[in-house]
Amino acid sequence: MRSIHRFLFGLAVVLLVSAWGASASAAGEWSVSSPADTLSLTVRLTDGGALEYRVQLAASDGPKTVVGWSALGVTRSWVDQAARSVTVRVDLSKGLAFVSAEDSAPHDEYTLLVGKRRENTSDANQLSLTFQNEGDASLRLDLRAHDEGVAFRYALLGESTLHHWLESEETEFNLGTTGTHWGQPYDHATTYTPAYEPPYLNGVPLGTATDPKLGTGWGFPSLFDVDGTWVLLHEAGLNETHQGSHLQPKAPEGVYKIAFPLEESAMGFGRAFPASTLPWTLPWRFILVSDDLGDIAESNMVYHLAEPSRIEDTSWIKPGVASWSWLSDHDSSRNLDTLKKFIDFSAEMGWPYSLVDANWNLISDDSMEQLVAHAEKKGVDLLFWYNSGGSNSFVTEEPRNRMHERKVRRAEFAKLQKLGVKGVKVDFFHADKQFMIQRYLGILEDAANHKIMVVFHGCTIPRGWARTWPNLMSMEAVRGAETYTFGSTPDYGKLAPRQNTLLPVTRNVIGPMDYTPVVYSQQMIARHTTNAHETALAVLFESGIQHIGEGVDALRALPEDYLGFFRDLENVWDETRFVTGYPSRHMVLARRHGERWYVAGVSGEDDEKTLSLDLSFLGRPRIEGMLLYERAGASGYPLLREEMARLLQKENLEPQLPSAGKRAIYTSPIKA
């Protein structure tokens, strides 16, 4: 509905914990159920010793199969030097025999510094099954069932000093042919990709293959409506021993299969398969399942499956809003006066940060020192841009070759820490290969040791790293607002309204998203969103550092009420609520910081609509608030400000969502 509501109130939170269970339901078949018995994950061993799994959702008329019987298994290889360097292939996808089973009930409580919800509780039931092949090689399959989804991972057992490599993974997701897929094509490998920036498709039939012109597979996360049940596929728990995966381009009969990184990615540098010594635990593959789309939007399962924080003292990590000059002026980061102008604006707005983007080092040898000194006087902290560097990239933006080698990187972080720089934005990674995953995690570890926050740009997707390394503030991996400035993407303006309704239930489900929202001024690509729509994105999209895309002059021209909204803008959320929405049609979310609620909604369609919003979770009968929207037929930044008590005492709040390019119209009692 292209508006933002902001309310004050108090809330009590109640956590419910249920019983658990795991069982062997028949010979050669094992099952684990979620604590509330809403979901079950079943594994069976076929006559040929192959593993298959199935996921079922509890229903009034009996279990509903959401993921039909799907293949499991991996093949690893290693070089036997004693046998004159003979390559030994170990097939753990067939010929397996059951060895043992062990069940448990993992319980976890943890705090996130970024994300949809600060305080988190995770309860699950787990079943670990061990199998052996005819050559006595062992495979453990960990199964886990949460009330919001299920997960599984492989552990390759044994001990070795030599590295083994993963030759293939047979994992399938059999979703059938009845339903719809909202998927993002996985990038072709170029100088700048894969960076997870192609637009999501606006719903295609289950089993649709990727158009070769658009991509080489389907990216994670992928959202599906499977015969009326919502399903989201993703992975978590990815560490330096593995690589980032995606889905293969073809899904015959709705059977999607894991795919490895592209050999040609990173300019052909690095291997397209992972390698490790044994034992070797692979990432979780997880499946969110619910009849309610809100459960998908609100899920933090990607963090439930991530490693706990490796940073003991997190007091220095402070998310916040940042000014950013590059989107509105690509040459600004080579100009000290312009950069100081944005620092000054952050000070005026009470924003803690300003980002200094690419090529800042070309201004002068002491440009960083000059900017830090100016920002210190203004009470603003700075983040500086870096090229990820290395032989995997030909991108020449500066500074480069300071992040890819650990010794050089640590020296740079030591310099930043001494100067008082609070964070870095590292750009242009171009691969999901294992060596690049190691670079991401190495940057996070070394940055943490020097108390530096990190934003990744031109990068892979989140996989729960913001829990393990809380200094990770955000990752791009999205076609964001800077695309308005690229003439090579003429379709962006028309696609953006629909994409903006999709992202809260796809990309932003799995972690913070550096979309760089809020663009009012005209760029190279024409906008098809209203100013109120753009304003709403600052709340609708979650990011630990929320870089505001618009330039200083346009922001200063805002009416005082809009400026007041941005001065008070939060981006650390105690709670997130899905209010209503449907991918590509409209989306309304509510986020709480302390006792203050922000409700943000946008429309993605060309027709006007009226929605009834259930705001009963606000709790109190009298609520003071502010409503931002655009009047019908008006221009600029009109808004209505009034006490909202009378309005919210009504049974329903019914703002009328306008089309993507039209002004907002509201039903009584709000009148333009």
XYZ file of C-alpha atoms in Angstrom:
672
model
C 0.000 0.000 0.000
C 3.038 2.231 -0.359
C 2.843 3.659 3.114
C 4.477 3.461 6.492
C 2.689 3.450 9.837
C 4.618 4.042 13.025
C 3.050 3.276 16.392
C 4.036 3.201 20.093
C 2.956 0.380 22.384
C 4.067 -2.374 24.739
C 4.026 -6.140 24.151
C 4.420 -9.331 26.153
C 6.019 -12.317 24.432
C 5.092 -15.920 25.235
C 7.192 -18.887 24.088
C 5.621 -22.307 23.712
C 7.696 -25.507 23.861
C 6.322 -28.877 22.797
C 7.306 -32.523 23.136
C 9.481 -34.378 20.670
C 9.959 -37.760 19.083
C 11.868 -39.850 16.577
C 11.160 -43.404 15.514
C 11.945 -46.267 13.178
C 8.516 -46.832 11.626
C 9.424 -49.984 9.701
C 12.410 -52.100 8.690
C 14.644 -49.890 6.589
C 12.571 -46.774 7.297
C 13.151 -44.080 9.918
C 11.228 -40.949 10.800
C 11.677 -37.823 12.919
C 8.833 -35.431 13.755
C 8.875 -31.791 14.823
C 8.182 -30.902 18.488
C 4.517 -30.075 17.748
C 4.146 -33.034 15.342
C 3.349 -30.647 12.494
C 6.134 -31.895 10.218
C 7.803 -35.245 9.676
C 10.976 -36.185 7.811
C 11.197 -39.847 6.816
C 14.183 -41.697 5.333
C 14.157 -45.160 3.798
C 16.741 -47.573 2.427
C 15.732 -49.107 -0.894
C 16.388 -52.693 -1.948
C 19.490 -51.484 -3.781
C 20.845 -49.772 -0.680
C 20.024 -46.244 -1.859
C 18.695 -43.556 0.479
C 15.491 -41.590 -0.106
C 13.568 -39.091 2.009
C 10.054 -37.655 2.212
C 8.560 -34.626 4.001
C 4.960 -34.570 5.239
C 2.846 -31.836 6.807
C 0.153 -32.677 9.342
C -3.402 -32.006 8.143
C -6.903 -32.675 9.468
C -7.480 -35.408 6.890
C -4.091 -37.053 7.343
C -0.454 -36.274 6.482
C 0.084 -34.271 3.324
C 3.197 -35.120 1.331
C 4.988 -31.898 0.470
C 8.267 -33.377 -0.741
C 7.829 -36.796 -2.301
C 10.423 -39.550 -2.159
C 13.704 -37.919 -3.203
C 17.215 -39.241 -3.677
C 20.037 -38.727 -1.175
C 23.722 -39.532 -1.303
C 27.178 -38.278 -2.266
C 30.279 -39.582 -4.004
C 33.751 -38.660 -2.781
C 37.151 -39.391 -4.275
C 40.731 -39.416 -3.080
C 44.183 -40.285 -4.374
C 45.789 -43.393 -2.906
C 49.475 -42.495 -3.035
C 50.526 -45.920 -1.757
C 48.919 -47.408 -4.857
C 50.916 -45.150 -7.176
C 48.469 -42.236 -7.097
C 45.413 -44.238 -8.080
C 42.181 -42.255 -7.754
C 39.746 -44.062 -5.463
C 36.054 -43.326 -5.954
C 33.773 -43.896 -2.938
C 30.086 -44.076 -3.854
C 27.839 -43.320 -0.876
C 24.614 -43.106 -2.858
C 23.907 -46.857 -3.211
C 24.908 -50.234 -1.843
C 24.511 -48.923 1.697
C 23.696 -50.930 4.817
C 22.259 -49.577 8.063
C 24.644 -49.471 11.041
C 23.120 -47.405 13.854
C 20.696 -44.659 14.883
C 20.892 -42.008 17.583
C 18.225 -39.485 18.505
C 18.374 -36.194 20.386
C 16.348 -33.037 21.004
C 18.510 -29.960 20.313
C 17.453 -26.855 22.238
C 19.103 -23.516 21.552
C 18.691 -19.930 22.725
C 20.691 -17.165 21.114
C 20.744 -13.438 20.394
C 21.189 -11.864 16.959
C 22.529 -8.357 16.424
C 20.874 -8.098 12.999
C 17.800 -9.726 11.502
C 14.075 -10.107 12.011
C 14.249 -10.955 15.694
C 16.881 -10.350 18.369
C 16.046 -13.091 20.854
C 15.650 -16.559 19.382
C 14.687 -19.994 20.665
C 15.164 -23.113 18.598
C 13.658 -26.509 19.444
C 13.939 -29.556 17.242
C 14.120 -33.329 17.178
C 17.135 -34.920 15.558
C 17.875 -38.412 14.301
C 21.374 -39.378 13.163
C 21.607 -42.488 10.982
C 24.905 -44.182 10.115
C 25.365 -46.363 7.022
C 28.253 -48.236 5.395
C 28.919 -49.229 1.826
C 30.458 -52.513 0.693
C 33.932 -51.039 1.047
C 33.284 -50.138 4.716
C 33.188 -46.396 4.019
C 30.781 -44.716 6.447
C 28.169 -42.019 5.948
C 26.164 -40.357 8.712
C 22.902 -38.655 7.795
C 21.689 -36.073 10.324
C 17.940 -35.422 10.167
C 16.336 -32.543 12.026
C 12.697 -31.487 12.325
C 11.628 -28.033 13.548
C 8.034 -26.858 13.587
C 8.870 -24.403 10.773
C 10.858 -26.772 8.588
C 13.105 -29.793 8.249
C 16.806 -30.173 7.488
C 19.377 -32.822 6.716
C 23.136 -32.989 6.191
C 25.786 -35.541 5.344
C 28.833 -36.386 7.464
C 31.621 -38.348 5.766
C 33.159 -40.400 8.562
C 36.653 -41.750 9.014
C 40.042 -40.131 9.485
C 42.489 -38.942 6.869
C 45.451 -36.659 6.436
C 44.887 -36.556 2.697
C 42.169 -34.394 1.209
C 39.092 -36.039 -0.267
C 36.988 -34.170 -2.800
C 33.250 -34.259 -3.331
C 32.691 -35.588 -6.807
C 28.893 -35.354 -6.816
C 25.814 -34.896 -4.653
C 22.592 -36.700 -5.510
C 20.270 -34.644 -3.289
C 16.841 -34.065 -4.832
C 13.712 -32.126 -3.862
C 10.673 -33.849 -5.408
C 7.968 -31.158 -5.293
C 5.680 -32.627 -7.946
C 3.948 -30.777 -10.749
C 1.052 -29.017 -9.000
C 2.096 -25.550 -7.971
C 4.145 -22.443 -8.671
C 7.821 -21.516 -8.374
C 9.209 -18.053 -7.610
C 12.830 -18.580 -8.527
C 15.881 -16.519 -9.336
C 17.961 -17.706 -12.296
C 21.527 -18.507 -11.244
C 23.918 -16.103 -13.007
C 26.019 -16.870 -16.016
C 29.682 -16.521 -15.115
C 31.044 -13.116 -16.131
C 33.554 -10.610 -14.793
C 30.921 -9.453 -12.279
C 28.930 -12.630 -11.547
C 27.588 -14.817 -10.058
C 26.290 -12.172 -7.683
C 22.660 -13.329 -7.265
C 21.282 -10.253 -8.992
C 18.968 -11.537 -11.757
C 15.320 -10.685 -11.011
C 13.071 -13.360 -9.543
C 10.588 -14.730 -12.039
C 6.986 -13.803 -11.380
C 5.757 -17.318 -10.655
C 6.249 -20.172 -13.140
C 4.776 -23.703 -13.096
C 6.573 -26.238 -10.931
C 9.216 -28.063 -12.910
C 9.916 -25.173 -15.284
C 13.508 -25.251 -16.524
C 15.710 -22.174 -16.406
C 15.764 -20.228 -19.652
C 19.419 -20.543 -20.821
C 19.335 -16.861 -21.753
C 18.545 -15.917 -18.156
C 20.747 -18.278 -16.159
C 22.468 -21.613 -15.736
C 20.250 -22.989 -12.972
C 17.993 -21.877 -10.132
C 19.500 -19.968 -7.230
C 18.869 -20.333 -3.524
C 16.579 -19.482 -1.873
C 13.729 -20.766 -4.016
C 10.083 -20.288 -3.015
C 7.259 -22.628 -4.078
C 3.536 -22.981 -3.663
C 3.192 -26.782 -3.668
C -0.479 -27.571 -4.046
C -1.432 -24.853 -1.544
C 1.524 -25.299 0.834
C 4.426 -22.845 0.947
C 7.934 -24.309 0.626
C 11.301 -22.536 0.638
C 14.578 -24.344 -0.167
C 17.973 -23.168 1.043
C 21.195 -24.255 2.752
C 22.887 -23.275 6.022
C 25.940 -24.089 8.102
C 28.316 -23.513 5.194
C 31.928 -23.312 6.360
C 35.390 -23.198 4.812
C 35.336 -26.939 3.986
C 32.630 -26.614 1.346
C 31.246 -24.453 -1.449
C 28.009 -22.638 -2.149
C 25.426 -24.714 -3.985
C 22.348 -23.940 -6.066
C 19.771 -25.932 -8.077
C 20.209 -27.488 -11.497
C 18.460 -25.795 -14.462
C 16.100 -28.671 -15.245
C 13.534 -30.119 -12.840
C 11.720 -32.915 -14.704
C 8.375 -33.717 -13.078
C 9.153 -31.106 -10.421
C 12.298 -32.859 -9.139
C 14.926 -30.208 -8.346
C 18.528 -31.293 -7.777
C 21.619 -29.771 -6.141
C 24.163 -28.161 -8.474
C 27.801 -27.202 -7.876
C 29.412 -23.834 -8.772
C 30.277 -23.131 -12.383
C 33.757 -24.166 -13.521
C 34.124 -20.918 -15.469
C 33.186 -18.666 -12.521
C 35.928 -16.498 -10.959
C 37.492 -16.257 -14.415
C 38.142 -20.012 -14.229
C 40.253 -19.641 -11.097
C 39.820 -22.287 -8.388
C 38.166 -25.701 -8.360
C 34.438 -26.213 -8.846
C 34.253 -28.953 -6.205
C 35.105 -28.873 -2.486
C 37.846 -30.855 -0.736
C 38.586 -31.651 2.897
C 40.183 -34.176 5.197
C 37.965 -36.654 7.052
C 35.785 -36.531 9.064
C 33.905 -33.997 6.961
C 30.490 -32.551 7.780
C 28.680 -30.954 4.838
C 26.187 -28.023 4.995
C 22.557 -28.413 5.994
C 19.964 -28.552 3.224
C 16.747 -27.192 4.733
C 13.128 -26.928 3.698
C 10.715 -24.412 5.233
C 7.135 -25.719 5.088
C 3.857 -24.047 6.079
C 0.319 -23.372 4.924
C 0.903 -19.756 6.060
C 3.251 -17.552 4.014
C 3.888 -15.539 7.178
C 5.749 -18.488 8.700
C 8.159 -18.369 5.768
C 8.687 -14.600 6.061
C 9.257 -14.746 9.828
C 11.502 -17.831 9.903
C 15.005 -17.710 11.364
C 15.781 -21.352 10.611
C 18.869 -20.366 8.621
C 20.306 -19.199 11.963
C 19.022 -22.198 13.946
C 21.278 -24.339 11.748
C 24.308 -22.024 11.849
C 27.294 -22.330 14.146
C 27.094 -20.259 17.360
C 28.869 -16.927 17.599
C 32.654 -17.019 17.568
C 32.877 -13.488 18.987
C 32.697 -13.349 22.789
C 32.489 -9.572 23.239
C 30.060 -8.061 20.743
C 29.653 -4.689 22.484
C 31.559 -2.927 19.680
C 29.171 -4.183 16.991
C 26.471 -1.564 16.439
C 24.083 -1.756 13.470
C 22.686 1.506 12.160
C 21.697 3.743 9.269
C 24.313 5.174 6.893
C 24.412 7.914 4.281
C 25.903 6.833 0.962
C 26.982 9.046 -1.909
C 27.717 6.619 -4.746
C 24.197 5.840 -5.989
C 23.280 9.476 -6.544
C 26.749 10.480 -7.792
C 29.150 7.788 -9.057
C 32.074 10.222 -9.004
C 31.430 11.383 -5.450
C 33.839 8.956 -3.791
C 36.741 10.656 -5.611
C 35.804 14.051 -4.148
C 36.607 14.964 -0.544
C 34.140 17.844 -0.395
C 31.247 15.690 -1.606
C 32.087 12.900 0.838
C 32.244 15.426 3.684
C 28.808 16.680 2.639
C 27.365 13.206 3.207
C 29.190 12.886 6.521
C 27.681 16.203 7.589
C 24.225 15.003 6.605
C 24.601 11.862 8.740
C 25.456 14.141 11.642
C 22.356 16.281 10.990
C 20.128 13.190 10.857
C 21.656 11.480 13.872
C 22.731 8.547 11.715
C 25.801 6.800 13.111
C 27.515 6.029 9.788
C 28.527 7.222 6.344
C 29.933 4.923 3.659
C 32.926 5.981 1.552
C 32.722 4.025 -1.694
C 35.087 2.887 -4.461
C 38.230 4.775 -5.495
C 38.471 6.898 -2.354
C 42.186 6.089 -2.219
C 42.737 7.873 -5.544
C 41.930 11.275 -4.010
C 45.212 11.503 -2.118
C 47.565 9.387 -0.040
C 45.935 10.616 3.165
C 42.290 10.753 2.033
C 41.229 8.203 4.634
C 42.901 10.139 7.425
C 41.299 13.408 6.286
C 37.821 11.882 6.130
C 38.173 10.153 9.495
C 39.293 13.403 11.130
C 36.328 15.300 9.647
C 33.860 12.571 10.654
C 35.228 12.475 14.187
C 34.480 16.173 14.604
C 30.919 15.531 13.437
C 30.372 12.490 15.676
C 29.975 10.131 12.693
C 31.739 6.810 12.114
C 32.917 5.672 8.694
C 32.885 2.529 6.562
C 35.284 2.213 3.605
C 34.863 0.280 0.347
C 37.374 -2.368 -0.850
C 37.694 -4.573 -3.928
C 37.958 -8.222 -2.849
C 40.952 -8.443 -5.212
C 42.965 -11.425 -6.293
C 43.524 -13.255 -9.558
C 39.879 -14.314 -9.687
C 38.803 -10.796 -10.718
C 39.702 -8.273 -13.402
C 37.604 -5.484 -11.858
C 39.911 -2.497 -11.466
C 37.995 -0.384 -8.922
C 40.278 0.741 -6.090
C 41.560 -0.121 -3.572
C 42.132 -3.749 -4.585
C 44.477 -6.553 -3.514
C 44.163 -5.673 0.164
C 41.579 -8.311 1.114
C 42.528 -11.578 -0.601
C 45.808 -12.372 1.195
C 45.566 -12.844 4.947
C 48.816 -11.076 5.886
C 47.953 -8.007 3.797
C 44.347 -8.044 5.004
C 45.307 -8.142 8.658
C 47.705 -5.227 8.191
C 44.916 -3.207 6.551
C 42.463 -4.027 9.352
C 45.076 -3.042 11.942
C 45.413 0.335 10.215
C 41.633 0.809 10.153
C 41.305 -0.114 13.808
C 44.022 2.361 14.799
C 42.298 5.151 12.847
C 38.895 4.351 14.368
C 37.228 3.134 11.158
C 34.225 0.995 12.128
C 33.565 -1.076 9.031
C 34.359 -2.148 5.491
C 32.276 -2.886 2.423
C 34.044 -5.575 0.357
C 32.892 -5.951 -3.253
C 33.254 -8.177 -6.344
C 33.625 -11.836 -5.342
C 32.262 -13.603 -8.460
C 32.105 -17.217 -7.311
C 30.611 -19.781 -4.932
C 33.742 -21.946 -5.133
C 35.373 -23.197 -1.940
C 38.341 -20.833 -2.118
C 35.945 -17.886 -2.228
C 33.886 -19.157 0.716
C 37.189 -19.355 2.589
C 37.897 -15.730 1.638
C 34.512 -14.537 2.948
C 35.017 -16.313 6.258
C 38.653 -15.225 6.504
C 37.607 -11.599 6.063
C 34.974 -11.959 8.780
C 37.401 -13.582 11.216
C 40.209 -11.105 10.669
C 37.795 -8.164 10.776
C 36.368 -9.436 14.069
C 39.861 -9.665 15.548
C 40.293 -5.953 14.765
C 36.741 -4.940 15.763
C 35.683 -4.121 12.206
C 32.136 -4.612 10.900
C 31.660 -6.041 7.394
C 29.239 -5.583 4.503
C 29.664 -7.874 1.478
C 28.658 -6.552 -1.953
C 28.709 -8.224 -5.362
C 28.614 -11.412 -3.354
C 27.006 -14.734 -2.584
C 23.847 -15.181 -0.479
C 23.658 -15.403 3.336
C 23.778 -18.850 4.888
C 23.537 -18.010 8.591
C 26.964 -16.368 8.889
C 25.545 -13.355 10.743
C 25.048 -15.634 13.766
C 28.533 -17.157 13.629
C 30.189 -13.822 12.863
C 27.909 -11.083 14.299
C 30.165 -8.423 12.757
C 28.582 -9.319 9.392
C 26.089 -6.507 8.937
C 24.720 -7.192 5.468
C 25.214 -8.851 2.082
C 24.001 -7.616 -1.281
C 23.081 -10.688 -3.409
C 20.045 -8.850 -4.781
C 19.174 -6.593 -7.682
C 19.113 -3.465 -5.577
C 18.313 0.214 -6.037
C 21.712 1.059 -7.541
C 20.425 -0.718 -10.667
C 18.461 2.466 -11.443
C 21.825 3.962 -12.443
C 22.815 1.250 -14.939
C 21.769 1.705 -18.560
C 22.481 -1.992 -19.178
C 19.364 -2.971 -17.177
C 16.499 -1.061 -18.846
C 13.859 -3.455 -17.489
C 14.674 -2.734 -13.836
C 12.238 0.154 -13.370
C 9.241 -1.846 -14.559
C 10.243 -4.974 -12.627
C 11.109 -3.271 -9.316
C 7.547 -2.940 -7.889
C 6.912 -6.685 -8.223
C 10.409 -7.602 -7.072
C 9.980 -5.493 -3.957
C 6.955 -7.552 -2.921
C 8.867 -10.801 -3.515
C 12.061 -10.098 -1.614
C 10.626 -10.252 1.950
C 9.539 -13.866 1.305
C 12.600 -14.934 -0.698
C 15.993 -13.250 -0.430
C 15.419 -11.361 2.848
C 14.142 -14.523 4.564
C 17.677 -15.910 4.712
C 19.577 -12.882 6.020
C 20.279 -9.140 5.880
C 20.047 -7.565 2.422
C 22.052 -4.551 1.239
C 19.433 -3.336 -1.232
C 20.341 0.346 -0.569
C 16.684 1.469 -0.554
C 15.021 4.874 -0.994
C 15.464 6.579 -4.367
C 13.385 9.696 -5.054
C 15.342 11.540 -7.753
C 15.341 10.601 -11.420
C 18.122 8.215 -12.448
C 19.109 6.644 -15.759
C 16.307 4.066 -15.424
C 12.843 5.554 -14.831
C 11.097 4.578 -11.603
C 7.652 2.968 -11.569
C 7.257 3.348 -7.810
C 5.906 6.267 -5.812
C 7.918 8.136 -3.204
C 5.887 6.475 -0.460
C 6.767 3.062 -1.910
C 10.460 3.993 -1.814
C 10.166 5.211 1.772
C 8.496 1.988 2.870
C 11.447 -0.072 1.625
C 13.634 1.290 4.440
C 11.491 -0.778 6.825
C 10.277 -3.549 4.539
C 13.877 -4.619 3.798
C 16.100 -5.681 6.683
C 19.826 -4.866 6.808
C 22.294 -4.412 9.678
C 23.712 -1.332 7.983
C 20.850 0.320 6.108
C 22.486 2.404 3.386
C 20.015 5.072 2.258
C 20.385 5.350 -1.519
C 19.170 8.897 -2.110
C 21.514 11.860 -2.244
C 21.794 14.666 0.293
C 20.089 17.376 -1.765
C 16.946 15.322 -2.404
C 16.773 14.183 1.212
C 17.160 17.711 2.550
C 14.241 18.777 0.329
C 11.876 16.420 2.154
C 9.108 17.857 4.358
C 9.939 17.921 8.043
C 7.710 14.935 8.840
C 9.552 12.773 6.344
C 12.875 13.953 7.734
C 11.567 13.153 11.219
C 10.793 9.624 10.089
C 14.319 9.149 8.755
C 15.874 10.661 11.875
C 14.024 8.127 14.007
C 14.504 5.212 11.589
C 15.570 1.986 13.277
C 17.077 -1.099 11.702
C 17.521 -3.381 14.714
C 14.345 -5.365 15.207
C 13.097 -7.136 18.316
C 10.253 -8.697 16.365
C 8.978 -8.991 12.800
C 5.377 -9.757 11.835
C 4.003 -10.717 8.461
C 0.738 -8.737 8.162
C -0.461 -9.717 4.704
C 0.918 -10.319 1.269
C 1.376 -12.508 -1.752
C 4.563 -12.664 -3.847
C 4.535 -10.186 -6.750
C 1.151 -8.725 -5.712
C 1.637 -6.841 -2.439
C 3.494 -7.150 0.848
C 2.920 -5.641 4.307
C 5.275 -6.313 7.241
C 5.438 -4.927 10.773
C 8.706 -4.585 12.681
C 9.176 -3.661 16.346
C 12.072 -1.863 17.984
C 11.479 -1.639 21.721
C 7.920 -0.346 22.095
C 7.766 1.283 18.686
C 6.201 -0.486 15.714
C 6.829 0.268 12.051
C 4.295 -1.070 9.540
C 5.382 -0.898 5.895
C 3.526 -1.987 2.788
C 4.013 -1.836 -0.976
C 2.023 -2.900 -4.016
C 3.497 -4.528 -7.095
C 0.499 -4.668 -9.425
C -1.135 -2.243 -11.825
C -4.629 -2.511 -10.370
C -5.911 -0.777 -7.252
C -6.963 -2.892 -4.283
C -8.297 -2.604 -0.756
C -6.818 -4.711 2.049
C -8.082 -5.296 5.570
C -5.052 -5.259 7.865
C -5.230 -7.145 11.159
C -3.278 -4.939 13.567
C -4.604 -6.551 16.720
C -1.029 -7.455 17.721
C -0.540 -3.774 18.600
C -2.393 -4.620 21.765
C -3.454 -1.271 23.275
C -6.622 0.672 22.389
C -4.970 4.124 22.210
C -1.902 4.422 20.039
C -0.138 7.549 18.897
C 1.351 7.284 15.458
C 2.221 8.842 12.136
C 1.099 7.791 8.677
C 3.211 8.493 5.585
C 1.640 8.160 2.158
C 1.076 10.061 -1.081
C -2.146 11.913 -1.736
C -4.151 11.154 -4.832
C -3.252 13.629 -7.551
C -0.502 15.298 -5.546
C 3.179 15.650 -6.289
C 6.262 15.867 -4.115
C 6.042 14.451 -0.598
C 2.582 15.122 0.862
C 1.584 13.316 4.006
C -1.088 13.163 6.659
C -0.184 13.457 10.331
C -2.802 12.882 12.996
C -3.451 11.013 16.220
C -4.300 7.451 15.277
C -6.320 6.391 18.327
C -9.758 6.726 16.726
C -8.585 5.058 13.558
C -7.024 2.019 15.231
C -9.992 1.422 17.523
C -11.937 0.443 14.441
C -12.207 -3.235 13.617
C -10.169 -2.946 10.421
C -7.769 -0.487 8.864
C -8.482 -0.490 5.137
C -6.016 1.538 3.072
C -6.467 1.075 -0.632
C -3.292 -0.139 -2.362
C -2.691 1.825 -5.544
C -1.108 0.546 -8.704
C 2.654 0.633 -9.003
C 2.699 3.986 -10.771
C -0.314 5.747 -9.229
C -0.895 7.744 -6.074
C -2.262 6.146 -2.952
C -5.957 6.425 -2.130
C -7.319 5.586 1.316
C -10.792 4.664 2.422
C -12.487 6.424 5.333
C -11.534 7.469 7.964
C -8.260 8.501 6.322
C -8.926 11.101 3.668
C -6.423 12.733 1.364
